[in-house]
XYZ file of C-alpha atoms in Angstrom:
744
model
C 0.000 0.000 0.000
C 1.081 3.559 -0.706
C 0.200 6.418 1.616
C -1.278 9.166 -0.593
C -2.644 11.513 2.072
C 0.044 12.173 4.682
C 1.267 15.014 2.449
C -1.232 17.185 0.630
C -1.035 20.429 -1.270
C -2.167 22.569 -4.153
C -0.454 24.509 -6.924
C -1.186 28.154 -7.546
C -1.810 29.082 -10.239
C -3.165 25.748 -11.336
C -2.333 26.540 -14.987
C 0.904 28.236 -16.034
C 2.858 28.956 -19.183
C 6.542 28.196 -19.704
C 8.487 31.009 -18.059
C 5.856 31.612 -15.366
C 6.133 30.869 -11.663
C 4.080 28.282 -9.832
C 3.920 27.994 -6.046
C 3.209 24.771 -4.160
C 1.331 25.104 -0.886
C 2.022 21.950 1.090
C 1.067 20.534 4.453
C 1.654 17.432 6.509
C 0.698 16.643 10.098
C 3.194 13.779 10.329
C 5.986 14.129 7.752
C 8.650 16.769 8.384
C 10.707 16.295 5.213
C 10.015 14.914 1.766
C 11.810 14.375 -1.505
C 10.255 16.658 -4.131
C 10.423 16.339 -7.902
C 8.394 17.712 -10.788
C 7.121 15.052 -13.156
C 5.445 15.192 -16.530
C 2.452 12.892 -16.283
C 1.939 10.378 -19.056
C -0.544 8.098 -17.266
C -1.988 8.755 -13.832
C -4.063 5.580 -13.463
C -2.463 2.992 -11.138
C -4.659 0.141 -12.431
C -2.216 -2.786 -12.912
C -4.270 -3.999 -15.877
C -3.318 -0.858 -17.786
C -0.109 1.075 -18.422
C 0.149 1.986 -14.721
C 1.611 5.189 -13.323
C 3.905 6.698 -15.910
C 5.630 9.956 -15.038
C 8.850 11.429 -16.404
C 10.964 13.246 -13.859
C 12.002 16.731 -14.965
C 15.097 18.711 -14.111
C 13.621 21.457 -11.936
C 15.714 24.224 -10.359
C 14.919 23.800 -6.665
C 16.187 21.962 -3.601
C 14.977 18.346 -3.700
C 14.442 18.034 0.044
C 11.573 20.195 1.293
C 10.584 20.842 4.889
C 6.927 20.422 5.735
C 4.689 21.803 8.459
C 1.059 21.213 9.261
C -1.145 23.956 7.822
C -4.725 24.123 9.070
C -7.770 24.597 6.830
C -10.403 26.860 8.320
C -13.736 26.442 6.508
C -16.798 28.565 7.107
C -18.114 31.605 5.265
C -19.030 34.986 6.635
C -18.918 38.679 5.767
C -16.332 40.823 7.520
C -16.583 44.576 8.064
C -13.360 46.120 9.304
C -13.504 48.056 12.551
C -14.394 51.730 12.173
C -15.234 54.631 14.522
C -18.907 54.395 13.562
C -19.100 50.942 15.159
C -18.214 52.271 18.619
C -19.934 55.648 18.401
C -23.162 54.587 20.120
C -24.592 52.862 23.194
C -28.261 52.025 22.619
C -28.844 50.231 19.308
C -31.020 47.810 17.316
C -29.649 45.108 15.055
C -31.481 42.617 12.850
C -32.053 40.939 9.494
C -34.316 38.533 7.683
C -33.208 34.954 8.371
C -33.728 31.596 6.692
C -31.844 29.223 9.002
C -31.022 25.744 7.759
C -29.542 24.081 10.857
C -31.162 25.629 13.941
C -30.535 23.452 16.971
C -27.358 21.925 15.581
C -25.025 24.131 17.667
C -24.644 27.773 18.676
C -24.454 30.040 15.614
C -23.819 33.760 15.200
C -25.875 35.949 12.873
C -24.493 39.449 13.480
C -21.749 40.356 15.892
C -19.049 42.667 17.051
C -17.687 40.194 19.525
C -14.373 38.795 20.750
C -14.772 35.175 21.686
C -11.427 34.942 23.499
C -12.227 37.791 25.921
C -16.026 37.441 25.857
C -16.569 41.105 25.020
C -18.935 42.962 22.706
C -22.331 41.964 21.390
C -23.711 39.140 19.280
C -27.080 38.189 17.854
C -27.347 34.497 17.129
C -28.925 31.135 17.755
C -28.181 29.136 20.869
C -27.395 25.436 20.749
C -31.116 24.603 20.782
C -32.041 26.992 17.954
C -33.495 29.836 20.047
C -32.696 33.389 19.006
C -30.423 34.972 21.580
C -28.801 38.349 22.131
C -25.681 38.673 24.264
C -23.937 41.824 25.489
C -20.757 41.620 27.571
C -17.928 43.763 28.925
C -15.713 43.981 31.984
C -16.242 40.370 32.893
C -20.053 40.651 33.002
C -22.495 39.142 30.532
C -26.160 39.895 29.863
C -28.324 37.605 27.729
C -31.880 37.398 26.472
C -33.345 34.450 24.555
C -36.642 33.524 22.888
C -38.862 30.788 24.233
C -39.296 28.852 20.990
C -36.675 27.523 18.630
C -36.680 28.750 15.028
C -37.801 26.402 12.284
C -35.491 25.242 9.520
C -36.013 26.832 6.102
C -38.662 29.306 7.219
C -38.204 33.064 6.809
C -38.325 35.206 9.922
C -37.426 38.751 10.815
C -34.954 38.429 13.684
C -33.447 41.213 15.729
C -32.430 42.590 19.090
C -32.010 45.895 20.874
C -30.194 47.329 23.864
C -31.677 50.297 25.683
C -28.737 51.735 27.632
C -30.851 54.334 29.447
C -33.395 51.818 30.690
C -30.881 49.003 31.100
C -32.983 46.592 29.019
C -32.222 43.992 26.346
C -34.807 42.718 23.888
C -34.852 39.966 21.293
C -37.511 39.928 18.544
C -38.820 37.400 16.033
C -41.580 37.817 13.436
C -42.479 34.885 11.212
C -43.096 35.558 7.528
C -45.735 32.816 7.420
C -47.497 32.861 10.769
C -49.919 29.988 10.286
C -50.194 26.200 10.285
C -47.832 25.858 13.230
C -45.048 27.916 11.673
C -45.437 30.992 13.848
C -42.401 31.756 15.987
C -43.198 35.427 16.540
C -42.320 36.784 19.973
C -40.568 39.635 21.747
C -38.694 38.947 24.968
C -37.011 41.450 27.297
C -34.423 41.011 30.032
C -32.261 43.251 32.223
C -29.182 44.715 30.585
C -26.361 47.132 31.363
C -26.777 50.900 31.487
C -23.445 51.588 29.842
C -20.570 49.708 28.243
C -17.114 50.301 26.842
C -16.953 48.456 23.541
C -13.819 46.402 22.775
C -11.314 48.012 20.414
C -10.143 46.754 16.997
C -12.831 44.117 16.535
C -14.498 43.655 13.138
C -18.231 43.464 12.709
C -18.973 39.995 11.349
C -22.069 38.708 9.599
C -22.731 34.937 9.907
C -19.883 34.363 12.394
C -17.887 36.048 15.147
C -14.264 36.986 15.644
C -12.225 34.501 17.654
C -9.807 37.214 18.736
C -8.925 40.829 18.065
C -6.786 40.121 15.015
C -9.689 39.911 12.606
C -8.320 36.780 10.909
C -9.835 33.910 12.919
C -13.558 33.292 13.140
C -15.956 30.775 14.639
C -19.630 30.363 15.486
C -20.481 30.051 11.797
C -24.137 30.274 10.787
C -25.850 27.991 8.260
C -28.618 29.578 6.235
C -29.578 32.730 4.397
C -29.306 36.282 5.713
C -31.107 39.093 3.920
C -30.780 42.883 4.436
C -28.989 43.132 7.805
C -29.319 46.481 9.584
C -27.659 48.299 12.495
C -29.305 51.418 13.971
C -28.194 53.541 16.934
C -31.630 53.657 18.518
C -34.049 51.367 20.303
C -36.596 50.073 17.815
C -39.620 47.834 18.393
C -40.328 44.978 16.006
C -42.326 47.249 13.656
C -39.485 49.736 13.458
C -36.969 46.978 12.755
C -39.266 45.593 10.069
C -39.380 48.976 8.322
C -35.591 49.270 8.518
C -35.023 45.836 7.004
C -37.602 46.272 4.269
C -36.327 49.663 3.183
C -33.733 49.968 0.420
C -33.534 53.767 0.446
C -32.296 55.696 3.445
C -32.243 59.464 3.959
C -28.783 60.835 4.631
C -30.369 62.884 7.392
C -30.778 59.763 9.533
C -27.546 60.096 11.501
C -28.470 57.108 13.666
C -28.361 54.642 10.779
C -25.028 52.934 11.334
C -25.193 50.379 8.500
C -27.644 48.891 6.000
C -26.083 46.162 3.910
C -27.472 45.286 0.495
C -26.220 41.874 -0.639
C -27.857 42.244 -4.059
C -25.136 44.669 -5.131
C -21.877 43.423 -6.585
C -22.892 39.838 -5.995
C -20.428 38.473 -8.558
C -17.574 39.766 -6.434
C -16.346 39.406 -2.896
C -17.551 42.688 -1.419
C -20.705 43.562 0.483
C -22.158 47.049 0.155
C -23.390 49.314 2.937
C -26.044 51.822 1.817
C -25.574 54.102 4.818
C -23.524 57.273 4.885
C -20.807 55.444 6.828
C -19.871 53.200 3.876
C -19.152 50.247 6.127
C -18.510 47.969 3.191
C -17.189 44.506 3.857
C -15.812 41.409 2.196
C -16.988 37.833 2.151
C -14.795 34.985 3.313
C -14.746 31.508 1.714
C -17.236 32.417 -1.034
C -20.742 31.891 0.358
C -23.473 31.432 -2.230
C -24.877 34.688 -3.586
C -27.714 35.509 -5.950
C -30.140 33.799 -3.572
C -33.809 34.580 -3.101
C -34.566 36.898 -0.219
C -37.516 37.103 2.134
C -39.268 39.359 -0.404
C -38.984 37.012 -3.398
C -42.465 36.705 -4.894
C -41.878 34.048 -7.575
C -42.300 36.464 -10.466
C -38.833 35.614 -11.814
C -36.169 32.957 -11.394
C -33.213 35.172 -12.373
C -31.685 37.753 -10.093
C -30.854 39.980 -13.059
C -34.581 40.624 -13.607
C -35.200 41.892 -10.086
C -31.999 42.146 -8.014
C -33.770 43.576 -4.980
C -35.544 40.232 -4.515
C -32.179 38.459 -4.401
C -30.676 40.266 -1.432
C -29.785 37.117 0.488
C -26.501 35.308 0.916
C -26.519 31.631 1.846
C -23.707 31.109 4.343
C -22.377 27.684 5.245
C -20.243 26.583 8.157
C -18.340 24.317 5.746
C -17.833 26.687 2.788
C -14.231 26.384 1.598
C -12.779 28.252 -1.366
C -9.269 29.071 -0.178
C -7.132 26.978 2.160
C -4.984 30.094 2.731
C -1.832 28.011 3.132
C 1.567 29.610 2.945
C 3.682 28.558 -0.058
C 6.288 25.889 0.665
C 8.092 25.831 -2.663
C 8.203 28.046 -5.739
C 9.799 27.603 -9.104
C 9.667 29.074 -12.582
C 8.695 26.682 -15.362
C 11.616 26.526 -17.803
C 10.872 28.111 -21.163
C 11.778 24.936 -23.051
C 9.286 22.676 -21.260
C 6.526 21.173 -23.358
C 2.934 21.800 -22.409
C 1.242 18.953 -20.571
C -0.102 17.450 -17.372
C 2.480 17.975 -14.632
C 2.695 17.272 -10.920
C 4.942 17.839 -7.953
C 5.763 14.356 -6.655
C 6.468 14.090 -2.919
C 7.996 10.998 -1.401
C 8.910 10.098 2.145
C 9.790 6.942 4.060
C 7.998 6.959 7.399
C 8.836 3.377 8.276
C 5.317 1.929 8.136
C 4.591 2.362 4.453
C 5.988 4.565 1.690
C 4.432 7.986 1.192
C 3.892 9.148 -2.368
C 1.646 12.099 -3.004
C 1.158 14.299 -6.064
C 0.115 17.917 -6.504
C -1.184 18.439 -10.029
C -0.769 21.472 -12.240
C -0.889 22.136 -15.970
C 1.578 23.780 -18.304
C -0.339 25.322 -21.161
C 0.806 25.920 -24.683
C 1.471 29.640 -24.964
C -1.233 31.601 -26.714
C -0.341 32.099 -30.352
C 2.781 29.911 -30.111
C 1.700 26.364 -30.987
C 4.358 23.663 -31.081
C 2.104 21.139 -32.788
C -0.850 20.949 -35.153
C -2.723 18.905 -32.499
C -4.041 20.146 -29.148
C -5.522 18.157 -26.294
C -7.895 20.079 -24.022
C -7.510 19.545 -20.285
C -11.061 19.732 -18.903
C -10.203 21.723 -15.792
C -13.797 22.916 -15.391
C -14.909 19.305 -15.029
C -11.964 18.473 -12.768
C -13.073 21.310 -10.469
C -16.735 20.278 -10.585
C -15.795 16.816 -9.269
C -13.078 18.048 -6.894
C -13.040 15.976 -3.679
C -16.311 14.207 -4.375
C -17.678 12.314 -1.378
C -20.628 11.122 -3.412
C -19.976 7.409 -3.408
C -20.427 7.201 0.351
C -22.911 10.025 0.763
C -25.534 8.889 -1.729
C -27.648 6.036 -0.464
C -27.901 4.232 -3.807
C -24.195 4.065 -4.757
C -23.803 0.316 -4.354
C -27.048 -0.362 -6.210
C -25.920 1.888 -9.054
C -22.489 0.247 -9.237
C -23.909 -3.270 -8.745
C -21.255 -4.098 -6.193
C -19.779 -3.454 -2.786
C -17.848 -0.208 -2.574
C -14.090 -0.449 -2.364
C -12.756 2.598 -0.592
C -9.403 4.120 -1.390
C -7.297 5.954 1.154
C -8.428 9.179 -0.528
C -12.101 8.251 -0.029
C -11.527 7.679 3.657
C -9.546 10.885 4.043
C -12.301 13.021 2.493
C -14.898 11.477 4.763
C -12.779 12.303 7.806
C -11.534 15.710 6.594
C -14.385 17.538 4.967
C -12.636 20.797 5.679
C -10.883 20.337 2.305
C -14.187 21.274 0.676
C -16.316 18.971 -1.453
C -17.444 18.805 -5.062
C -20.429 20.296 -6.838
C -22.012 16.834 -6.607
C -22.064 16.958 -2.831
C -24.204 18.756 -0.299
C -23.214 21.022 2.532
C -23.877 19.998 6.120
C -27.256 21.752 5.897
C -28.342 19.740 2.841
C -27.923 22.497 0.260
C -25.747 21.815 -2.763
C -22.148 22.882 -3.261
C -22.316 25.286 -6.182
C -18.799 26.783 -6.120
C -15.488 24.984 -6.526
C -11.990 26.428 -6.374
C -8.508 25.076 -7.071
C -6.984 26.912 -4.110
C -7.183 23.812 -1.906
C -5.947 20.227 -2.017
C -7.870 18.232 -4.641
C -7.343 14.540 -4.068
C -9.026 13.228 -7.215
C -7.175 15.527 -9.653
C -3.737 13.920 -9.514
C -1.933 10.677 -10.323
C -3.070 7.791 -8.100
C -6.334 9.645 -7.449
C -9.811 8.431 -8.316
C -9.619 7.245 -11.931
C -12.608 9.267 -13.126
C -11.900 12.340 -15.313
C -8.230 13.250 -14.713
C -7.038 9.642 -14.557
C -9.102 8.638 -17.579
C -7.847 11.553 -19.665
C -4.230 10.602 -19.057
C -4.882 7.380 -20.957
C -5.193 9.424 -24.132
C -1.953 11.257 -23.328
C -0.332 7.867 -22.788
C -1.616 6.745 -26.206
C -0.238 9.872 -27.885
C 3.154 9.246 -26.317
C 3.085 5.561 -27.267
C 2.272 6.333 -30.902
C 4.870 9.093 -31.116
C 2.322 11.784 -31.917
C 3.403 15.289 -30.941
C 0.763 17.464 -29.277
C 0.122 20.581 -27.220
C -2.009 20.751 -24.091
C -4.414 23.646 -23.692
C -7.090 24.141 -21.033
C -10.762 25.021 -21.114
C -9.906 27.684 -18.540
C -7.832 29.483 -21.204
C -10.456 28.891 -23.886
C -12.962 30.582 -21.581
C -10.729 33.631 -21.149
C -9.316 33.956 -24.670
C -11.958 32.336 -26.855
C -11.441 30.707 -30.236
C -7.945 32.171 -30.636
C -6.719 29.405 -28.289
C -8.111 26.758 -30.662
C -7.522 28.457 -34.015
C -3.804 27.605 -34.477
C -4.536 23.876 -34.409
C -5.583 21.680 -37.312
C -7.210 19.267 -34.851
C -8.370 19.615 -31.252
C -9.231 16.650 -29.004
C -11.532 16.761 -25.993
C -11.143 13.869 -23.593
C -13.245 11.407 -21.685
C -15.649 13.793 -19.964
C -15.697 17.517 -20.875
C -18.979 17.877 -18.980
C -18.829 21.384 -17.449
C -18.685 24.124 -20.051
C -19.128 27.889 -19.925
C -20.882 29.839 -22.669
C -17.532 31.226 -23.775
C -16.071 27.740 -24.182
C -19.123 26.485 -26.073
C -19.011 29.416 -28.476
C -15.273 29.027 -29.021
C -15.696 25.388 -30.089
C -18.624 26.333 -32.304
C -16.570 29.071 -33.988
C -13.596 26.722 -34.374
C -15.708 24.061 -36.064
C -17.393 26.625 -38.331
C -14.003 27.883 -39.493
C -12.794 24.466 -40.621
C -11.328 23.094 -37.394
C -11.399 19.368 -36.737
C -12.708 18.234 -33.368
C -12.329 14.732 -31.924
C -14.628 14.275 -28.923
C -13.440 11.034 -27.327
C -15.775 10.913 -24.363
C -19.281 10.745 -23.000
C -21.592 13.153 -21.197
C -19.738 16.119 -22.629
C -20.901 19.708 -23.052
C -23.705 18.955 -20.590
C -23.759 21.419 -17.666
C -23.544 25.189 -18.028
C -21.100 26.873 -15.659
C -19.515 30.264 -15.068
C -16.003 31.223 -14.062
C -15.444 33.808 -11.345
C -14.857 37.214 -12.958
C -11.741 37.995 -10.897
C -10.604 34.869 -8.995
C -8.829 32.352 -11.267
C -9.663 28.639 -11.394
C -13.005 29.065 -9.616
C -16.282 27.869 -11.109
C -19.960 28.118 -10.216
C -22.846 25.944 -11.293
C -26.488 25.550 -10.305
C -28.198 22.190 -10.716
C -31.708 23.497 -11.097
C -34.410 20.898 -11.536
C -33.313 19.195 -14.760
C -30.543 16.819 -15.715
C -28.909 13.924 -13.892
C -28.412 15.612 -10.529
C -27.524 14.723 -6.984
C -29.203 17.802 -5.497
C -31.621 20.512 -6.554
C -31.355 24.203 -5.921
C -34.157 26.140 -4.295
C -36.902 27.560 -6.482
C -35.867 30.792 -8.154
C -32.147 30.179 -7.730
C -31.007 28.782 -11.071
C -29.174 31.910 -12.288
C -25.430 32.041 -11.737
C -24.279 34.686 -9.286
C -20.966 35.097 -11.120
C -22.613 36.174 -14.397
C -26.411 36.308 -14.047
C -26.749 33.669 -16.772
C -29.082 30.714 -16.359
C -27.290 27.533 -15.303
C -28.599 23.956 -15.436
C -27.995 21.777 -18.529
C -27.031 23.118 -21.928
C -29.964 21.164 -23.337
C -32.376 23.183 -21.186
C -30.579 26.314 -22.401
C -31.358 25.515 -26.024
C -27.967 24.072 -26.936
C -28.094 20.273 -26.740
C -24.640 18.704 -27.185
C -25.915 17.057 -30.366
C -25.767 20.433 -32.127
C -22.053 20.748 -31.409
C -20.655 17.206 -31.443
C -23.459 15.114 -32.995
C -24.240 13.105 -29.866
C -25.491 13.969 -26.385
C -25.820 12.362 -22.994
C -28.608 9.832 -22.643
C -27.627 7.439 -19.880
C -25.083 5.803 -17.649
C -24.039 2.206 -17.227
C -21.717 1.330 -14.366
C -22.415 -2.417 -14.234
C -20.316 -3.216 -17.301
C -19.240 -1.718 -20.613
C -20.058 -3.048 -24.073
C -18.622 -3.215 -27.574
C -20.043 -1.233 -30.479
C -21.501 -2.957 -33.502
C -20.759 -1.450 -36.887
C -23.567 0.139 -38.879
C -23.928 0.668 -42.624
C -22.519 4.186 -42.389
C -19.074 2.768 -41.671
C -19.109 0.788 -44.933
C -19.310 3.839 -47.204
C -16.253 3.695 -49.517
C -15.828 7.434 -49.078
C -14.871 6.723 -45.472
C -12.396 3.955 -46.198
C -9.690 6.111 -44.580
C -11.611 5.893 -41.323
C -11.938 2.116 -41.194
C -8.604 1.202 -42.817
C -7.081 -1.874 -41.202
C -10.217 -2.678 -39.209
C -12.354 -5.808 -39.529
C -15.938 -4.524 -39.730
C -17.242 -8.019 -39.033
C -15.713 -7.937 -35.538
C -17.135 -5.958 -32.624
C -15.478 -2.627 -31.897
C -14.015 -2.379 -28.417
C -15.035 -5.600 -26.678
C -12.295 -4.841 -24.120
C -11.156 -2.011 -21.909
C -10.215 -0.966 -18.384
C -13.658 0.412 -17.523
C -16.092 -2.474 -17.467
C -14.319 -4.556 -20.141
C -15.677 -2.553 -23.040
C -15.192 0.696 -24.937
C -18.813 1.829 -24.579
C -19.816 2.498 -21.003
C -19.811 4.515 -17.787
C -21.643 7.518 -19.274
C -22.833 7.477 -22.852
C -24.178 9.693 -25.638
C -26.436 9.045 -28.605
C -27.467 10.546 -31.902
C -30.794 12.384 -31.770
C -31.974 14.264 -34.840
C -34.701 16.033 -32.861
C -32.028 17.497 -30.558
C -29.835 18.765 -33.368
C -27.577 15.973 -34.618
C -26.525 17.458 -37.984
C -28.245 16.136 -41.133
C -24.813 15.216 -42.501
C -24.011 12.942 -39.576
C -22.711 9.507 -40.522
C -23.782 7.022 -37.877
C -20.833 4.656 -37.814
C -21.482 2.305 -34.904
C -23.663 1.855 -31.866
C -23.606 0.085 -28.514
C -27.297 -0.459 -27.871
C -27.288 -3.715 -25.917
C -26.303 -2.409 -22.524
C -28.574 -4.538 -20.352
C -30.642 -3.534 -17.346
C -27.699 -1.568 -15.914
C -28.121 1.050 -18.625
C -29.964 3.833 -16.825
C -31.427 6.733 -18.821
C -30.878 10.333 -17.817
C -33.960 11.934 -16.197
C -34.581 14.237 -19.151
C -34.978 11.148 -21.343
C -37.912 9.784 -19.330
C -41.178 11.578 -20.031
C -43.260 8.880 -18.387
C -42.205 6.102 -16.046
C -42.664 2.467 -16.959
C -40.792 -0.811 -16.604
C -39.212 -0.583 -20.044
C -37.010 2.454 -19.493
C -33.787 0.580 -18.657
C -31.137 -0.405 -21.153
C -32.311 -3.983 -21.652
C -35.587 -2.757 -23.206
C -34.918 0.857 -24.177
C -33.190 1.493 -27.513
C -32.662 5.136 -26.555
C -30.063 4.114 -23.967
C -27.008 3.607 -26.155
C -23.592 4.921 -27.117
C -23.219 6.118 -30.702
C -20.073 6.626 -32.744
C -20.446 9.344 -35.380
C -18.625 11.449 -37.940
C -19.827 14.541 -39.740
C -18.231 17.225 -41.899
C -18.497 20.882 -40.915
C -17.996 24.146 -42.768
C -14.799 25.019 -44.603
C -13.431 21.485 -44.770
C -13.675 20.722 -41.066
C -15.193 17.719 -39.313
C -16.202 16.207 -35.985
C -15.672 12.653 -34.752
C -17.422 11.591 -31.542
C -17.318 8.327 -29.613
C -20.132 8.928 -27.107
C -18.487 7.007 -24.262
C -16.319 7.796 -21.251
C -14.828 4.294 -21.430
C -13.393 4.806 -24.947
C -9.975 6.227 -24.037
C -9.522 3.539 -21.377
C -9.541 0.866 -24.099
C -6.705 2.385 -26.161
C -3.851 0.522 -24.434
C -5.409 -2.954 -24.668
C -3.159 -5.668 -26.144
C -0.128 -3.435 -26.327
C -2.080 -0.641 -28.048
C -2.791 -2.969 -30.991
C -6.576 -3.061 -31.109
C -9.403 -1.675 -33.194
C -10.172 1.193 -30.804
C -6.577 2.370 -31.091
C -6.560 1.789 -34.853
C -9.760 3.759 -35.417
C -8.593 6.636 -33.209
C -5.310 6.735 -35.124
C -7.047 6.655 -38.491
C -9.243 9.597 -37.614
C -6.411 11.584 -36.077
C -4.173 11.050 -39.115
C -6.886 12.253 -41.496
C -7.919 15.157 -39.262
C -4.301 16.382 -39.207
C -4.168 16.242 -42.999
C -4.971 19.815 -44.131
C -6.850 18.558 -47.205
C -10.567 19.514 -46.841
C -12.868 16.822 -45.519
């Protein structure tokens, strides 16, 4: 056994060009020193039935022995407002907001605070461990507290607030339910004795959805789970009606000198700032990227996009386990030599601890420089998809995993680590502790399944194609969808042929349009995967290597967003599947996702389209009487895992040549939800001809063409029998012709 988790890290930036610097942020709780080397990854799949781990060590200009320390990850999102004179300029005050709590009663949680936990000073409005709204004021070693009698309900909007009357020496806590019927009413106002004067602590930030652990303003705890909408702070004592007017209002007269702050989360929601509408300009910043563009207490269902009515999307959904930046210090830096080829790279870390060898990898990518191709062929690293699946805990979290896989789960060391260390942040397939979906994923954290020896889905599968290119002696560049998103079709244009790998599933509008423009201009595209071009995502406008997606209520999904919350906060665009956005994958690559089959994979059978003499270049050296791909590392076949089919009604081009199909997948072939209009016993793959993988070719404008395999398992069959097989032969035939500049 090899220990893959005692040393972890991440590279920043995740994608670099030759001549640029990359920093490695490393941590280990048990290993003090490790041998470090940069390797160029040829194959990252350790499966002994395949090529195995293949990595070429590079000559990198840094000290091979690196010292390691344990660096802590601190998850939890909140909004932080730096200390300012206005925050200590008053005694009596009222504070409050609209709340939609998702885990009341789980533990004590803070909603709004200017509080130092280490010295127990300041004030905080929050929920106690039983879910009751509480207000605490403390100074000089004394503490005053008032709490409601009833616990708040999960996922129900309330107006929640508190006040301190310094003259009367009274505290009050207030709740008003938005829907006060059918047992939902939690409305009440409770008073208790309080101080008549306090000296507020110095240099403490005001924090929304958490509290400061100390006076430094860098450590926080007491994180809140749920939505907060329109928080307010007023230097007066207000009853519940007055607080309600404050929180509902979006316009404030500058003559109201007692208005300390009125935050509007609907402004600048694509960024990391929060805006104060008061004259004090107590703007803040969010930590660990909570989910924005969320429906507020005033959402009336008239729209499902925040761009139509931003004032109804003034809520932020905070999570105690949000994690977008591990904030680790860099351990090692180096500049990528100018002569290095583009490719999949990793920092390899090895140590001998006595019990078992430690070998861990930190992946990064060296891109081909824009406008400086070294080959006529480019392979696209699907970093958007790698991020979408980053640190997936799905196999253990979903109750039907073993039924879907038709077998007992075998857990890797990485699987166990993620279950025990969820502070690394999970994937967009997982749910937060409060049951809401993860919609944001960042590369600024350790990602265990995007590296050699990691889970073989996506990254590991794609390296099989790189291994095949190396084995066949084919030169190539590596580019990334991240760069295509930023620079458009000019990243693709220099190449005669571009290959997308096993699973380019998560695609932004910019990436889609770049591929469309490339194909229209005569580019050749080989799509060697399944379930590609399926989900619509957005990239953060300012933070690199950070994506957002919303599942909505369509597509093959592991969670659903709340009603009205399908628009992406980063861009305002609708998310969900590309099919539901009017661009089925069939329009771009001829085939589109229709089902999954994890029980086994199958061979294709040739169709009449493959026998056309005009396409003899495609089938040269292949016996069309034999099945195509009745072998492979993923289920013993080339057609499986997740699969795509031709569908003329969804836009498969009229010129599509249907070459082969795998339509005998058995009962394990499960259709995607959008394929099932009515439920009946014949929807599974043993009776449903719509659940299949199709192999297609079609010409495009200006002498270009597209070849699609419609199967994730395809690239994992290339190395079978020493790379001498019909899957390898067909892939080579197509690639050779697609690199030939003669029009197709």
